[in-house]
mmCIF file with all atom_site columns, C-alpha atoms in Angstrom:
data_model
loop_
_atom_site.group_PDB
_atom_site.id
_atom_site.type_symbol
_atom_site.label_atom_id
_atom_site.label_alt_id
_atom_site.label_comp_id
_atom_site.label_asym_id
_atom_site.label_entity_id
_atom_site.label_seq_id
_atom_site.pdbx_PDB_ins_code
_atom_site.Cartn_x
_atom_site.Cartn_y
_atom_site.Cartn_z
_atom_site.occupancy
_atom_site.B_iso_or_equiv
_atom_site.pdbx_formal_charge
_atom_site.auth_seq_id
_atom_site.auth_comp_id
_atom_site.auth_asym_id
_atom_site.auth_atom_id
_atom_site.pdbx_PDB_model_num
ATOM 1   C CA . MET Z 1 1   ? 23.066 -226.329 -6.435 1.00 0.00 ? 1   MET Z CA 1
ATOM 2   C CA . GLU Z 1 2   ? 21.305 -228.825 -4.245 1.00 0.00 ? 2   GLU Z CA 1
ATOM 3   C CA . ARG Z 1 3   ? 18.009 -228.246 -2.437 1.00 0.00 ? 3   ARG Z CA 1
ATOM 4   C CA . VAL Z 1 4   ? 16.360 -230.394 0.210  1.00 0.00 ? 4   VAL Z CA 1
ATOM 5   C CA . ASN Z 1 5   ? 13.436 -229.977 2.544  1.00 0.00 ? 5   ASN Z CA 1
ATOM 6   C CA . GLU Z 1 6   ? 13.824 -231.191 6.097  1.00 0.00 ? 6   GLU Z CA 1
ATOM 7   C CA . PHE Z 1 7   ? 10.302 -232.589 6.142  1.00 0.00 ? 7   PHE Z CA 1
ATOM 8   C CA . ASP Z 1 8   ? 10.933 -234.792 3.082  1.00 0.00 ? 8   ASP Z CA 1
ATOM 9   C CA . LYS Z 1 9   ? 13.635 -236.773 4.898  1.00 0.00 ? 9   LYS Z CA 1
ATOM 10  C CA . PRO Z 1 10  ? 12.781 -239.330 7.597  1.00 0.00 ? 10  PRO Z CA 1
ATOM 11  C CA . PHE Z 1 11  ? 14.270 -239.600 11.069 1.00 0.00 ? 11  PHE Z CA 1
ATOM 12  C CA . PRO Z 1 12  ? 15.869 -242.985 11.792 1.00 0.00 ? 12  PRO Z CA 1
ATOM 13  C CA . LYS Z 1 13  ? 13.673 -243.490 14.896 1.00 0.00 ? 13  LYS Z CA 1
ATOM 14  C CA . GLY Z 1 14  ? 10.417 -242.270 13.390 1.00 0.00 ? 14  GLY Z CA 1
ATOM 15  C CA . ASN Z 1 15  ? 10.224 -238.826 15.007 1.00 0.00 ? 15  ASN Z CA 1
ATOM 16  C CA . SER Z 1 16  ? 13.701 -238.492 16.476 1.00 0.00 ? 16  SER Z CA 1
ATOM 17  C CA . GLY Z 1 17  ? 17.397 -239.112 16.030 1.00 0.00 ? 17  GLY Z CA 1
ATOM 18  C CA . VAL Z 1 18  ? 19.982 -237.688 13.643 1.00 0.00 ? 18  VAL Z CA 1
ATOM 19  C CA . LYS Z 1 19  ? 18.657 -236.620 10.239 1.00 0.00 ? 19  LYS Z CA 1
ATOM 20  C CA . TYR Z 1 20  ? 21.233 -235.725 7.587  1.00 0.00 ? 20  TYR Z CA 1
ATOM 21  C CA . LEU Z 1 21  ? 20.067 -233.146 5.070  1.00 0.00 ? 21  LEU Z CA 1
ATOM 22  C CA . PHE Z 1 22  ? 23.381 -233.011 3.207  1.00 0.00 ? 22  PHE Z CA 1
ATOM 23  C CA . ARG Z 1 23  ? 26.128 -235.656 3.188  1.00 0.00 ? 23  ARG Z CA 1
ATOM 24  C CA . GLY Z 1 24  ? 29.398 -234.667 1.512  1.00 0.00 ? 24  GLY Z CA 1
ATOM 25  C CA . PRO Z 1 25  ? 31.312 -233.903 -0.479 1.00 0.00 ? 25  PRO Z CA 1
ATOM 26  C CA . ASN Z 1 26  ? 32.677 -231.286 1.967  1.00 0.00 ? 26  ASN Z CA 1
ATOM 27  C CA . ILE Z 1 27  ? 30.308 -231.251 4.962  1.00 0.00 ? 27  ILE Z CA 1
ATOM 28  C CA . ASP Z 1 28  ? 27.626 -233.188 6.792  1.00 0.00 ? 28  ASP Z CA 1
ATOM 29  C CA . TRP Z 1 29  ? 24.679 -231.000 7.762  1.00 0.00 ? 29  TRP Z CA 1
ATOM 30  C CA . GLY Z 1 30  ? 21.412 -231.830 9.424  1.00 0.00 ? 30  GLY Z CA 1
ATOM 31  C CA . VAL Z 1 31  ? 19.108 -231.784 12.415 1.00 0.00 ? 31  VAL Z CA 1
ATOM 32  C CA . ILE Z 1 32  ? 18.861 -233.819 15.588 1.00 0.00 ? 32  ILE Z CA 1
ATOM 33  C CA . VAL Z 1 33  ? 15.695 -234.275 17.624 1.00 0.00 ? 33  VAL Z CA 1
ATOM 34  C CA . LEU Z 1 34  ? 16.096 -235.717 21.108 1.00 0.00 ? 34  LEU Z CA 1
ATOM 35  C CA . PRO Z 1 35  ? 12.964 -236.535 23.113 1.00 0.00 ? 35  PRO Z CA 1
ATOM 36  C CA . SER Z 1 36  ? 12.997 -235.863 26.836 1.00 0.00 ? 36  SER Z CA 1
ATOM 37  C CA . GLY Z 1 37  ? 15.397 -238.236 28.598 1.00 0.00 ? 37  GLY Z CA 1
ATOM 38  C CA . GLU Z 1 38  ? 17.410 -239.190 25.484 1.00 0.00 ? 38  GLU Z CA 1
ATOM 39  C CA . SER Z 1 39  ? 21.022 -238.418 24.640 1.00 0.00 ? 39  SER Z CA 1
ATOM 40  C CA . LEU Z 1 40  ? 23.106 -238.176 21.504 1.00 0.00 ? 40  LEU Z CA 1
ATOM 41  C CA . GLY Z 1 41  ? 25.755 -240.523 22.893 1.00 0.00 ? 41  GLY Z CA 1
ATOM 42  C CA . LYS Z 1 42  ? 29.273 -239.645 23.963 1.00 0.00 ? 42  LYS Z CA 1
ATOM 43  C CA . HIS Z 1 43  ? 31.566 -239.570 20.941 1.00 0.00 ? 43  HIS Z CA 1
ATOM 44  C CA . GLY Z 1 44  ? 34.329 -237.644 19.223 1.00 0.00 ? 44  GLY Z CA 1
ATOM 45  C CA . HIS Z 1 45  ? 36.101 -237.371 15.895 1.00 0.00 ? 45  HIS Z CA 1
ATOM 46  C CA . ARG Z 1 46  ? 39.706 -237.799 14.819 1.00 0.00 ? 46  ARG Z CA 1
ATOM 47  C CA . GLU Z 1 47  ? 39.717 -235.065 12.144 1.00 0.00 ? 47  GLU Z CA 1
ATOM 48  C CA . VAL Z 1 48  ? 36.190 -233.659 11.967 1.00 0.00 ? 48  VAL Z CA 1
ATOM 49  C CA . GLU Z 1 49  ? 35.078 -230.434 13.616 1.00 0.00 ? 49  GLU Z CA 1
ATOM 50  C CA . GLU Z 1 50  ? 31.428 -230.502 14.697 1.00 0.00 ? 50  GLU Z CA 1
ATOM 51  C CA . THR Z 1 51  ? 29.224 -227.487 15.360 1.00 0.00 ? 51  THR Z CA 1
ATOM 52  C CA . PHE Z 1 52  ? 25.887 -227.582 17.166 1.00 0.00 ? 52  PHE Z CA 1
ATOM 53  C CA . TYR Z 1 53  ? 23.286 -224.796 17.145 1.00 0.00 ? 53  TYR Z CA 1
ATOM 54  C CA . PHE Z 1 54  ? 20.376 -224.787 19.598 1.00 0.00 ? 54  PHE Z CA 1
ATOM 55  C CA . PRO Z 1 55  ? 17.662 -222.484 18.185 1.00 0.00 ? 55  PRO Z CA 1
ATOM 56  C CA . ASP Z 1 56  ? 15.161 -222.745 21.027 1.00 0.00 ? 56  ASP Z CA 1
ATOM 57  C CA . SER Z 1 57  ? 16.105 -225.374 23.594 1.00 0.00 ? 57  SER Z CA 1
ATOM 58  C CA . ALA Z 1 58  ? 18.210 -225.727 26.740 1.00 0.00 ? 58  ALA Z CA 1
ATOM 59  C CA . PRO Z 1 59  ? 19.564 -229.282 27.191 1.00 0.00 ? 59  PRO Z CA 1
ATOM 60  C CA . MET Z 1 60  ? 22.952 -230.169 28.675 1.00 0.00 ? 60  MET Z CA 1
ATOM 61  C CA . ILE Z 1 61  ? 26.005 -230.509 26.460 1.00 0.00 ? 61  ILE Z CA 1
ATOM 62  C CA . TYR Z 1 62  ? 29.107 -232.262 27.743 1.00 0.00 ? 62  TYR Z CA 1
ATOM 63  C CA . VAL Z 1 63  ? 32.466 -231.428 26.195 1.00 0.00 ? 63  VAL Z CA 1
ATOM 64  C CA . ASN Z 1 64  ? 35.414 -233.442 27.535 1.00 0.00 ? 64  ASN Z CA 1
ATOM 65  C CA . ASP Z 1 65  ? 33.110 -234.476 30.411 1.00 0.00 ? 65  ASP Z CA 1
ATOM 66  C CA . ILE Z 1 66  ? 32.455 -230.855 31.462 1.00 0.00 ? 66  ILE Z CA 1
ATOM 67  C CA . ALA Z 1 67  ? 28.742 -230.001 31.598 1.00 0.00 ? 67  ALA Z CA 1
ATOM 68  C CA . TYR Z 1 68  ? 27.342 -226.816 30.069 1.00 0.00 ? 68  TYR Z CA 1
ATOM 69  C CA . ARG Z 1 69  ? 23.711 -225.728 30.286 1.00 0.00 ? 69  ARG Z CA 1
ATOM 70  C CA . VAL Z 1 70  ? 22.641 -224.620 26.830 1.00 0.00 ? 70  VAL Z CA 1
ATOM 71  C CA . LYS Z 1 71  ? 20.686 -221.395 26.372 1.00 0.00 ? 71  LYS Z CA 1
ATOM 72  C CA . PRO Z 1 72  ? 18.419 -220.902 23.339 1.00 0.00 ? 72  PRO Z CA 1
ATOM 73  C CA . GLY Z 1 73  ? 20.503 -219.381 20.571 1.00 0.00 ? 73  GLY Z CA 1
ATOM 74  C CA . ASP Z 1 74  ? 23.785 -220.984 21.739 1.00 0.00 ? 74  ASP Z CA 1
ATOM 75  C CA . ALA Z 1 75  ? 26.220 -222.534 19.281 1.00 0.00 ? 75  ALA Z CA 1
ATOM 76  C CA . PHE Z 1 76  ? 29.118 -224.820 20.216 1.00 0.00 ? 76  PHE Z CA 1
ATOM 77  C CA . ARG Z 1 77  ? 32.055 -225.622 17.942 1.00 0.00 ? 77  ARG Z CA 1
ATOM 78  C CA . ILE Z 1 78  ? 33.773 -228.844 18.988 1.00 0.00 ? 78  ILE Z CA 1
ATOM 79  C CA . PRO Z 1 79  ? 37.320 -229.308 17.642 1.00 0.00 ? 79  PRO Z CA 1
ATOM 80  C CA . PRO Z 1 80  ? 38.585 -232.737 16.564 1.00 0.00 ? 80  PRO Z CA 1
ATOM 81  C CA . THR Z 1 81  ? 39.479 -235.167 19.405 1.00 0.00 ? 81  THR Z CA 1
ATOM 82  C CA . GLU Z 1 82  ? 37.220 -233.492 22.009 1.00 0.00 ? 82  GLU Z CA 1
ATOM 83  C CA . SER Z 1 83  ? 34.546 -235.853 23.344 1.00 0.00 ? 83  SER Z CA 1
ATOM 84  C CA . HIS Z 1 84  ? 30.979 -234.566 23.385 1.00 0.00 ? 84  HIS Z CA 1
ATOM 85  C CA . ASN Z 1 85  ? 27.445 -235.615 24.232 1.00 0.00 ? 85  ASN Z CA 1
ATOM 86  C CA . ILE Z 1 86  ? 24.077 -233.867 24.364 1.00 0.00 ? 86  ILE Z CA 1
ATOM 87  C CA . VAL Z 1 87  ? 21.627 -234.966 27.048 1.00 0.00 ? 87  VAL Z CA 1
ATOM 88  C CA . ASN Z 1 88  ? 18.031 -233.822 26.927 1.00 0.00 ? 88  ASN Z CA 1
ATOM 89  C CA . ASP Z 1 89  ? 17.180 -233.442 30.574 1.00 0.00 ? 89  ASP Z CA 1
ATOM 90  C CA . THR Z 1 90  ? 14.300 -231.081 29.787 1.00 0.00 ? 90  THR Z CA 1
ATOM 91  C CA . GLU Z 1 91  ? 10.609 -231.974 29.753 1.00 0.00 ? 91  GLU Z CA 1
ATOM 92  C CA . SER Z 1 92  ? 10.132 -231.602 25.992 1.00 0.00 ? 92  SER Z CA 1
ATOM 93  C CA . SER Z 1 93  ? 11.904 -232.616 22.792 1.00 0.00 ? 93  SER Z CA 1
ATOM 94  C CA . VAL Z 1 94  ? 14.862 -230.530 21.668 1.00 0.00 ? 94  VAL Z CA 1
ATOM 95  C CA . LYS Z 1 95  ? 15.912 -229.717 18.115 1.00 0.00 ? 95  LYS Z CA 1
ATOM 96  C CA . ILE Z 1 96  ? 19.572 -229.181 17.282 1.00 0.00 ? 96  ILE Z CA 1
ATOM 97  C CA . ILE Z 1 97  ? 21.192 -228.164 14.010 1.00 0.00 ? 97  ILE Z CA 1
ATOM 98  C CA . PHE Z 1 98  ? 24.627 -229.646 13.316 1.00 0.00 ? 98  PHE Z CA 1
ATOM 99  C CA . ILE Z 1 99  ? 27.404 -229.186 10.783 1.00 0.00 ? 99  ILE Z CA 1
ATOM 100 C CA . LYS Z 1 100 ? 30.430 -231.462 10.480 1.00 0.00 ? 100 LYS Z CA 1
ATOM 101 C CA . HIS Z 1 101 ? 33.502 -230.538 8.465  1.00 0.00 ? 101 HIS Z CA 1
ATOM 102 C CA . LEU Z 1 102 ? 35.584 -232.221 6.980  1.00 0.00 ? 102 LEU Z CA 1
ATOM 103 C CA . TYR Z 1 103 ? 33.407 -234.834 5.355  1.00 0.00 ? 103 TYR Z CA 1
ATOM 104 C CA . ARG Z 1 104 ? 34.783 -238.049 6.870  1.00 0.00 ? 104 ARG Z CA 1
ATOM 105 C CA . PRO Z 1 105 ? 31.918 -240.527 7.472  1.00 0.00 ? 105 PRO Z CA 1
ATOM 106 C CA . GLU Z 1 106 ? 34.198 -243.089 9.169  1.00 0.00 ? 106 GLU Z CA 1
ATOM 107 C CA . ASP Z 1 107 ? 35.852 -240.565 11.521 1.00 0.00 ? 107 ASP Z CA 1
ATOM 108 C CA . LYS Z 1 108 ? 33.675 -241.127 14.617 1.00 0.00 ? 108 LYS Z CA 1
ATOM 109 C CA . ILE Z 1 109 ? 35.186 -242.230 17.919 1.00 0.00 ? 109 ILE Z CA 1
ATOM 110 C CA . SER Z 1 110 ? 32.576 -243.878 20.177 1.00 0.00 ? 110 SER Z CA 1
ATOM 111 C CA . TYR Z 1 111 ? 33.006 -243.889 23.947 1.00 0.00 ? 111 TYR Z CA 1
ATOM 112 C CA . GLU Z 1 112 ? 29.876 -245.873 24.851 1.00 0.00 ? 112 GLU Z CA 1
#
């Protein structure tokens, strides 16, 4: 058993960015905070499936360059090889929960 508390782990940019709560051996799991006007960055994965859950925010998510307006409570499962980006075009910060499976830290494909 492993236990962590989100508030004990720092964000890479102080109050925002991607914060991993668990890394391996089977999944990556964590939270993302994007301030207004920021984006996750267009990327994909060769083998990894990535799931995003939006508990209470409504940014834009782009999957294979198709835009979708998120509704609070939405979840998106992105299969391997599909490009994706999250753009916070709202007026406040958004919080996103993500899970990546398989655990392959070097699997990212960057498009920017």
